[in-house]
Coordinates of C-alpha atoms in Angstrom, one line a residue:
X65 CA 0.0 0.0 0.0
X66 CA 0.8 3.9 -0.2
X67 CA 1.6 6.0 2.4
X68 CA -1.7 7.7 1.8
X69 CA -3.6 4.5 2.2
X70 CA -1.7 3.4 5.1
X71 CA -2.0 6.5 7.0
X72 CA -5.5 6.4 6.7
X73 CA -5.9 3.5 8.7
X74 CA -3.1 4.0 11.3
X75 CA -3.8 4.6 14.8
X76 CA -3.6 7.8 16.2
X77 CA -0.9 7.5 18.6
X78 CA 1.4 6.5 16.3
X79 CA 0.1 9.2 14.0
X80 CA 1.2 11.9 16.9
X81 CA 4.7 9.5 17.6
X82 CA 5.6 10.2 13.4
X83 CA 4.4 13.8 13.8
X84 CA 6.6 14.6 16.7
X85 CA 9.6 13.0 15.3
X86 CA 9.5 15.2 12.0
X87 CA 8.3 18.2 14.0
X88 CA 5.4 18.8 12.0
X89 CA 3.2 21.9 12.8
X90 CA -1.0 20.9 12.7
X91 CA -4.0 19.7 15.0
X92 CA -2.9 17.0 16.3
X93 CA -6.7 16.4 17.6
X94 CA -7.2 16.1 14.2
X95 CA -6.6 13.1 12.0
X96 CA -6.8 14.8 9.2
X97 CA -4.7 17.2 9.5
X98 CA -2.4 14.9 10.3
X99 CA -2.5 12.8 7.7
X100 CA -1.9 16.1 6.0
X101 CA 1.1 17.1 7.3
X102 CA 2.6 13.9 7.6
X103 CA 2.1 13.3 4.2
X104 CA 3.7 16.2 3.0
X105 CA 6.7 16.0 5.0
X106 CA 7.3 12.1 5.0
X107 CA 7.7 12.3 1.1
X108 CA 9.6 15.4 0.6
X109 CA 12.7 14.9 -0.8
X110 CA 14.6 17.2 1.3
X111 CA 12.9 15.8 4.4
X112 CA 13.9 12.4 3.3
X113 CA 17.2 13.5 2.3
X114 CA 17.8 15.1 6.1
X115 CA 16.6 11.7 7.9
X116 CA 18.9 9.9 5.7
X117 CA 21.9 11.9 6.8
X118 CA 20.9 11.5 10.4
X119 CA 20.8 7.4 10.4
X120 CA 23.4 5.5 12.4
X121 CA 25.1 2.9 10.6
X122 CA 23.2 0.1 12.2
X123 CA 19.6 2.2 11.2
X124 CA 21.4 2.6 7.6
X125 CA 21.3 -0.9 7.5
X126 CA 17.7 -1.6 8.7
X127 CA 16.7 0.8 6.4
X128 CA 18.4 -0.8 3.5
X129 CA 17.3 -4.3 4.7
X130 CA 14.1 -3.5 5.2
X131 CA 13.3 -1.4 2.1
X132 CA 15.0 -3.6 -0.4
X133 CA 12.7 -6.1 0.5
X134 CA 10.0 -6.6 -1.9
X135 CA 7.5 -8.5 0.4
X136 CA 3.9 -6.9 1.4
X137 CA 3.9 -7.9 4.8
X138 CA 6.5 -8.5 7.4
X139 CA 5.8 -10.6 10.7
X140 CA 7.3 -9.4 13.9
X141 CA 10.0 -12.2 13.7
X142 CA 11.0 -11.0 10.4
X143 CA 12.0 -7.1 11.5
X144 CA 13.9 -9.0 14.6
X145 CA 16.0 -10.6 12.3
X146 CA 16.4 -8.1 10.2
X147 CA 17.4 -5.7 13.4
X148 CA 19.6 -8.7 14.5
X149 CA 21.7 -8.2 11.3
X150 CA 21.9 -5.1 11.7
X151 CA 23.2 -5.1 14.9
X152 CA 25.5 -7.9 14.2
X153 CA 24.6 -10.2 16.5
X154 CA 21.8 -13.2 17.1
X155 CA 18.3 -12.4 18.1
X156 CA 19.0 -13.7 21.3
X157 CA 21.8 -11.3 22.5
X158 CA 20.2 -8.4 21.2
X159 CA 16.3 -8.7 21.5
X160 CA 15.7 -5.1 23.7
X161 CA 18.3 -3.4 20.9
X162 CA 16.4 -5.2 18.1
X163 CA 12.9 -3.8 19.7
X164 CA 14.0 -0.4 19.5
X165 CA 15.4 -0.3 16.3
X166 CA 11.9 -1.7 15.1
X167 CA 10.4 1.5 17.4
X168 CA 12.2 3.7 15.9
X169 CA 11.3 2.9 12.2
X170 CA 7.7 3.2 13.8
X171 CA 8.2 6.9 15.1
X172 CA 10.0 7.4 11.4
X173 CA 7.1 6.2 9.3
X174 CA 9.4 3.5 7.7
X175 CA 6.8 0.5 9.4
X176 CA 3.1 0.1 10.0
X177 CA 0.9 -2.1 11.4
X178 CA -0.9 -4.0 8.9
X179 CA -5.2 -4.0 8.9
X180 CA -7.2 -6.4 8.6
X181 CA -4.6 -9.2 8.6
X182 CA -3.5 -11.6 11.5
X183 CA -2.0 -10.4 14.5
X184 CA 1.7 -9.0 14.4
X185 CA 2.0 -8.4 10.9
X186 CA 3.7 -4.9 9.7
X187 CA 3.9 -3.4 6.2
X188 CA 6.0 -0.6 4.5
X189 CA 5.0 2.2 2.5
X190 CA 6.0 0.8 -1.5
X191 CA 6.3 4.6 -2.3
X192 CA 8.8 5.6 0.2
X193 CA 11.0 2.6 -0.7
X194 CA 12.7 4.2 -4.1
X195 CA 13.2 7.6 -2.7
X196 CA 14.9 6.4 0.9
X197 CA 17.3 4.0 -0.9
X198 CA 18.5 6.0 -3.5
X199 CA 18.0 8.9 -1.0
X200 CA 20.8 6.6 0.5
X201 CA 22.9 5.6 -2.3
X202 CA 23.2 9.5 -3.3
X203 CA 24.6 10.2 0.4
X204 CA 27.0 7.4 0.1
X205 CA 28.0 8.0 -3.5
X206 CA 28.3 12.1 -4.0
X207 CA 31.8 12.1 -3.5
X208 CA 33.0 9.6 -6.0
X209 CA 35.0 11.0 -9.3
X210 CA 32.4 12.6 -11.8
X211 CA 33.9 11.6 -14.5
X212 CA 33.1 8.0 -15.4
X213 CA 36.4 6.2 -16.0
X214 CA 35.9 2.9 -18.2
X215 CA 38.2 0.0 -18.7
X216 CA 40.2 -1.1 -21.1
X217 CA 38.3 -4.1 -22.1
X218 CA 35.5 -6.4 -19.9
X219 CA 33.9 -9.6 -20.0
X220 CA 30.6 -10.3 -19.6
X221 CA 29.9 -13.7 -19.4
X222 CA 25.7 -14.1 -19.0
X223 CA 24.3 -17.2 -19.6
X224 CA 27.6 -18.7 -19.8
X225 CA 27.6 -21.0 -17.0
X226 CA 24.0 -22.6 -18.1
X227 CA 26.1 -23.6 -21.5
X228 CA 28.9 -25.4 -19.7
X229 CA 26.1 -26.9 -17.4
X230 CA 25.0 -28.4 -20.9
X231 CA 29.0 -29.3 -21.5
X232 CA 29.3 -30.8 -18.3
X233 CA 26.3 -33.0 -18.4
X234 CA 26.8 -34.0 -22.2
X235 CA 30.8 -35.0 -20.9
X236 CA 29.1 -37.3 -18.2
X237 CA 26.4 -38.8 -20.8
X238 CA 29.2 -40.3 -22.5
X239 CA 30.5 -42.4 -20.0
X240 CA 30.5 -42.1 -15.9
X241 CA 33.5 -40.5 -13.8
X242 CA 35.7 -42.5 -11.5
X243 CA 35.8 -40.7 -8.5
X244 CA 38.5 -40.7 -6.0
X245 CA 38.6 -41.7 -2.3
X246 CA 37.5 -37.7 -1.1
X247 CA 34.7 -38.1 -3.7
X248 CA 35.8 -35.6 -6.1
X249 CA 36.7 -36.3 -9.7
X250 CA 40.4 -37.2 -10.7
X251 CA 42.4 -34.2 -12.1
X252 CA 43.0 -35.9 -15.0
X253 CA 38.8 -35.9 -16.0
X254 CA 39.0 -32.3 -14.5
X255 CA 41.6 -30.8 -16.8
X256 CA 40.1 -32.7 -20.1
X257 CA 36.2 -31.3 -19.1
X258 CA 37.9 -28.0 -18.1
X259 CA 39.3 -27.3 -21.5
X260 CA 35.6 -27.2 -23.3
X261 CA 33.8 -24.6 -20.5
X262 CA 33.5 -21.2 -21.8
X263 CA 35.6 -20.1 -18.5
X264 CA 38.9 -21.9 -17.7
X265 CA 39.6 -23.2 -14.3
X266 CA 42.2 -25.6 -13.3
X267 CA 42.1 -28.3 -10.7
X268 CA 42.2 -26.8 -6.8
X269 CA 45.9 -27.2 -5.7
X270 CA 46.0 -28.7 -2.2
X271 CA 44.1 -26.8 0.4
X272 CA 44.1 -26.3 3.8
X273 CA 40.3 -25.5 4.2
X274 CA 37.8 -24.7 2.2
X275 CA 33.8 -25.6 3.0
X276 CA 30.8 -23.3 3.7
X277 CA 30.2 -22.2 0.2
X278 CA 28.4 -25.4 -0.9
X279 CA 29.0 -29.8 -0.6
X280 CA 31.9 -29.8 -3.3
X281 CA 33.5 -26.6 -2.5
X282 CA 36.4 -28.2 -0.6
X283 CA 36.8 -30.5 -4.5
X284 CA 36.8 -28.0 -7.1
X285 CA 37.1 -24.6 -8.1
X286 CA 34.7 -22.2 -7.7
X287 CA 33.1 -21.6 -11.0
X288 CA 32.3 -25.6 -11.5
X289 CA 31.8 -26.4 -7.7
X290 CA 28.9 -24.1 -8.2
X291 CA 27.9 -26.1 -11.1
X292 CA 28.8 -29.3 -9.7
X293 CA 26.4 -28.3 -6.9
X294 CA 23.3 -26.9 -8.9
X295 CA 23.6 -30.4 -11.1
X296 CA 23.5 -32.2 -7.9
X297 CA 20.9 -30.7 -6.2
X298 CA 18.6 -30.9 -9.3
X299 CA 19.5 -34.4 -9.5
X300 CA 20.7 -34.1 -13.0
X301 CA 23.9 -36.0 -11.8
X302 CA 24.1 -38.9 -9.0
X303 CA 27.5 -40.3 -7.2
X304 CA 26.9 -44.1 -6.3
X305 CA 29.5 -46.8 -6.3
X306 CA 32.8 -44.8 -6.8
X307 CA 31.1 -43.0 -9.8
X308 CA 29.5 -40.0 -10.9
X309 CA 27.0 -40.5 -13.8
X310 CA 24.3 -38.8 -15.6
X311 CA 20.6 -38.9 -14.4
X312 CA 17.3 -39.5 -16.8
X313 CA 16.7 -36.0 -16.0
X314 CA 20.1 -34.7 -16.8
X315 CA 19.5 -36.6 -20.2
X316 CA 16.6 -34.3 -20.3
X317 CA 17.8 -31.5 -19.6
X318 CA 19.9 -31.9 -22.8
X319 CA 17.4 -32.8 -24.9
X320 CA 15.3 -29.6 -23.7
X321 CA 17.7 -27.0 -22.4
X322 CA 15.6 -24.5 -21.2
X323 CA 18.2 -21.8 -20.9
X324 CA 16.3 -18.6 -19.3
X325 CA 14.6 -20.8 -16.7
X326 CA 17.9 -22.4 -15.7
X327 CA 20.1 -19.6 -15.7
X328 CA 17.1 -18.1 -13.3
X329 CA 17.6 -21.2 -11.1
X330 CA 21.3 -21.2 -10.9
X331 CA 21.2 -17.5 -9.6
X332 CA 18.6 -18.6 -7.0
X333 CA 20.5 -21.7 -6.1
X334 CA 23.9 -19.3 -5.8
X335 CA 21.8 -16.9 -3.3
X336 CA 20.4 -19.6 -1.3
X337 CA 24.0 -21.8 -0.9
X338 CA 26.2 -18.8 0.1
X339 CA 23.9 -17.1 2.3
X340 CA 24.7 -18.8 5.0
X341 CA 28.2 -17.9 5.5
X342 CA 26.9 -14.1 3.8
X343 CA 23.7 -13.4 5.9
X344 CA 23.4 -9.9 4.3
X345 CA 23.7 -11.6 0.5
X346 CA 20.5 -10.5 -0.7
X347 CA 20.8 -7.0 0.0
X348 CA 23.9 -6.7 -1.3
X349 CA 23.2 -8.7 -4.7
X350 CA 20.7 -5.6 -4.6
X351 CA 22.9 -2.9 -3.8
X352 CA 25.7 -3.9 -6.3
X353 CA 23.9 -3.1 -9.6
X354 CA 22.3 0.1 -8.2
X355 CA 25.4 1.3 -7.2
X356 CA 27.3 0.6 -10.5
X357 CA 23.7 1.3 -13.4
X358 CA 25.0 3.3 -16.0
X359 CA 28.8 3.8 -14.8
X360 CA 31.9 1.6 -13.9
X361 CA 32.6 1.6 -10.5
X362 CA 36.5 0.0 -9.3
X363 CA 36.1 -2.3 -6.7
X364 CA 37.9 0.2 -4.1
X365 CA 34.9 2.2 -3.8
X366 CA 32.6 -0.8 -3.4
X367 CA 35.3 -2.4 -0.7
X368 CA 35.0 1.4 0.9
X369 CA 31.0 0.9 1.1
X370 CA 30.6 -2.8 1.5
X371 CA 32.7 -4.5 3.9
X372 CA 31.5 -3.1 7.3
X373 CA 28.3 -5.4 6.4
X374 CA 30.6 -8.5 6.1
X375 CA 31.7 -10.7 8.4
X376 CA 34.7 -12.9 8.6
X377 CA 34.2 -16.5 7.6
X378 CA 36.4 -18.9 9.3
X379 CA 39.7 -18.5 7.2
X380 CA 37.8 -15.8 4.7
X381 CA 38.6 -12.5 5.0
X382 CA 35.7 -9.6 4.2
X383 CA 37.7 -8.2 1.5
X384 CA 38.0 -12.0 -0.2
X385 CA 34.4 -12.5 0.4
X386 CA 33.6 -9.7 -1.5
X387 CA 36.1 -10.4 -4.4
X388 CA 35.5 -13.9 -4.5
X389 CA 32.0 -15.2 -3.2
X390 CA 30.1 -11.9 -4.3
X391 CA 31.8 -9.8 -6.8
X392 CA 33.7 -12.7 -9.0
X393 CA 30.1 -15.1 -8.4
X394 CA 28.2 -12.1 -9.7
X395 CA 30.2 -11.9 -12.8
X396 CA 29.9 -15.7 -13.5
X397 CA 26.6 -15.3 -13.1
X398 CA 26.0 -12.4 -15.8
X399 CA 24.8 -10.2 -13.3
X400 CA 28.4 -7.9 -13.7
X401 CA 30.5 -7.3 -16.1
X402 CA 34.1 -6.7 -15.5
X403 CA 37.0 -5.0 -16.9
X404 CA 40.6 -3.5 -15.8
X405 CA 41.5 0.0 -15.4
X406 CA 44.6 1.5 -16.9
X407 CA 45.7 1.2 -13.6
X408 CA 45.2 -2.5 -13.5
X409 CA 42.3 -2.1 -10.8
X410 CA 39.4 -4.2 -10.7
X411 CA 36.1 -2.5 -11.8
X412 CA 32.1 -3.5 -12.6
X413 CA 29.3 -2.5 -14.0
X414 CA 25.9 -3.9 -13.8
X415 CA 24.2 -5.8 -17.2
X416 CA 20.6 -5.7 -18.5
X417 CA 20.0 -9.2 -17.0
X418 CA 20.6 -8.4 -13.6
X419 CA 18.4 -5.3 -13.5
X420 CA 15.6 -6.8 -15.3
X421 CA 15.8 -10.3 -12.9
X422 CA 16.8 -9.1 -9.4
X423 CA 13.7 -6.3 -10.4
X424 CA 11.3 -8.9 -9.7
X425 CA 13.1 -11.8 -7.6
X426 CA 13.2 -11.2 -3.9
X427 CA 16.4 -13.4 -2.2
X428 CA 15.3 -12.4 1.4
X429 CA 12.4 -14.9 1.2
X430 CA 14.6 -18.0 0.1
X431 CA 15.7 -20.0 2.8
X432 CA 19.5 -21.5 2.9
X433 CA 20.4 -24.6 1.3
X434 CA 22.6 -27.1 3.1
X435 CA 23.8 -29.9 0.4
X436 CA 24.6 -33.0 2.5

C-alpha cells in the first residue's frame, strides 16, 4: 500500500509519535490534519534526504534491509532478524536493541501495522522505498569522481555458466566418472572437461580448508563447484559406487535445455547456498547493480562501502568475500560485467539481465540450502 492509504488506517498514537519525530506543525486532535502534514513531510525529498543523513550505521542498514525487500507484509520475527543483522549479532543477544530499532522505524514512518490481517504483521509504504534508498545511495556515492572512467576491455559472461552446465552434463552422458577416495573427480577428468567450458579453471591445488560455500567446495574450483552443486541438487547427476553419472533428467535437460529458466535457477541456487556464510547476501546482490547502473565503479569504492556489512568467515577474510564469493560469483553469473582500469584495478558495471531479474526476484524470502 501507499503512504496515503496506510496512514488512513493508522492509529492515532502512532500518528502523533511520526508527527513529533519530524516536528510537523498541525491539529494534532485532528486526523486529518495529520495525515496532511505527515504526508507532505514524510515524502519530501529534502525531508527524506535530512533523515537519511541522520541514520546511524546500524539504522542505515535496517533501512536498506528493510526497504529492499519486496515482500507486502512483514511478521514481527521478520523485523527482529532483520534488526539482529543489523546489529550484528543473534536475536537472542540483542532482543531489547532489536525492539528499538523496530520502534524507531515506527516513530519514522518507515513501518506500519498491517489491517485487517492476523496479529503482528507490519507493512512498509511501497512509495517511500525508491526515494529512501537512493536517497541513500546518493549520500554514500556524492563524492565519487564525476567523470566516469571505463576499462580497457571487460567480460561479460551471461548465460555462460548454463552452456557449460550443458558441456558438463553432455561429458558425463558419454561415460561415468571415477571418483577418487575424497569423492571428487580425478584431475586428469577435470583438466580434459575444463578445456571445453567457456571459463577456464584448473584443478584446486591442495588446500588447507575450504567448505561453507556449498557440498563440493572443498573438491573444485569455484566456478564448476557451483555447477557441480546446482547439477547435484537438481539431480541431473548422481554419485553411487565410486562413480558420478548422468541422471534421466540430466538426459533431459539436454534434450530440452531450457536456458532462461535455468540460468534463473542457478542465480537462486547461488543466493540460497552462500547465504549462510553471507547473511546480508540479498541486500547486497541488490545494492551492487544500483550502485554501478550506468557507470563503472573500481572495486575500491565498493570495498569502501561494502565490507562493514561483512563478516569474517572462518579462514575468509571480508575483502576475499567480496572479491571472490560476491563480486567474482556475480560476474559468473552475468549479473556484472568486468574489466581492468589503466591502472590495472578491478572495476564492474551492472548488465541488462541483472536489473531486469533481481527487479522482480526477492532473495530475502529463500531459505538457505545445506547440500549433505
Amino acid at each position: 500500500m501507499k503512504l496515503a492509504e496506510i496512514l488512513v488506517f493508522t492509529d492515532i498514537k502512532q500518528l502523533h509519535q511520526i508527527a513529533e519525530h519530524y516536528g510537523c506543525e498541525c491539529n494534532p486532535h485532528s486526523k486529518n490534519e495529520l495525515i496532511t502534514s505527515l504526508l507532505a513531510n514524510l515524502q519530501h525529498r529534502h525531508t527524506i534526504k535530512l533523515e537519511v543523513q541522520k541514520l546511524t550505521p546500524i539504522e542505515a542498514h535496517f533501512l536498506l534491509l528493510l526497504f529492499l525487500d519486496k515482500r507486502l507484509l512483514f511478521s514481527l520475527e521478520d523485523l527482529l532478524a532483520k534488526a539482529s543483522i543489523a546489529l550484528a549479532a543473534t536475536a537472542e543477544k540483542t532482543k531489547e536493541e532489536a525492539r528499538r530499532l523496530i520502534a524507531g522505524a515506527l516513530k519514522r514512518g518507515w513501518i506500519f501495522p498491517a489491517k485487517g490481517t492476523g496479529a503482528g504483521q507490519y507493512q512498509t509504504p511501497h512509495d517511500l522505498r525508491e526515494p529512501y534508498i537512493y536517497a541513500w545511495l546518493e549520500s554514500q556515492t556524492k563524492d565519487w569522481q564525476a567523470d566516469m572512467v571505463e576499462p580497457l576491455g571487460y567480460r561479460d559472461e551471461g548465460t555462460a555458466l548454463c552452456d557449460d552446465m550443458l558441456q558438463f552434463l553432455r561429458f558425463l552422458e558419454a561415460e561415468p566418472i571415477p571418483l577418487t577416495a575424497d569423492g571428487g573427480m580425478y584431475k586428469r577428468y577435470q583438466t580434459q572437461l575444463f578445456q571445453f567450458l567457456n571459463v577456464k579453471e584448473a584443478p584446486l591445488p591442495p588446500q588447507k580448508w575450504r567448505f561453507g560455500y556449498g557440498l563440493h567446495f572443498d573438491l573444485y574450483p569455484d566456478r564448476f563447484s557451483l555447477l557441480y552443486d546446482f547439477c547435484y541438487f537438481r539431480r541431473y547427476i548422481e554419485e553411487n559406487g565410486g562413480f558420478v553419472r548422468i541422471t534421466d533428467q540430466g538426459r533431459e535437460l539436454i534434450a530440452d535445455p531450457a536456458v532462461a529458466e535455468h540460468y534463473h535457477e542457478l542465480i537462486r541456487f547461488w543466493l540460497r547456498l552462500y547465504k549462510r556464510a553471507i547473511p546480508n547476501l540479498p541486500m547486497l546482490v541488490q545494492l551492487i547493480p544500483l550502485l554501478s547502473a550506468g557507470r563503472w565503479i573500481a572495486q575500491s569504492q565498493l570495498s569502501g562501502l561494502l565490507l562493514p556489512w561483512i563478516k569474517p568467515f572462518y579462514y575468509d577474510e571480508p575483502i576475499d568475500i567480496l572479491s571472490n564469493r560476491v563480486l567474482k560469483m556475480m560476474v559468473h553469473l552475468g549479473l556484472l560485467k568486468v574489466g581492468q582500469s589503466a591502472e590495472q584495478e578491478w572495476m564492474y558495471t551492472t548488465t541488462s539481465a541483472s536489473q531486469a531479474w533481481l527487479g522482480s526476484y526477492n532473495g530475502f524470502v529463500d531459505t538457505t540450502i545445506l547440500l549433505k
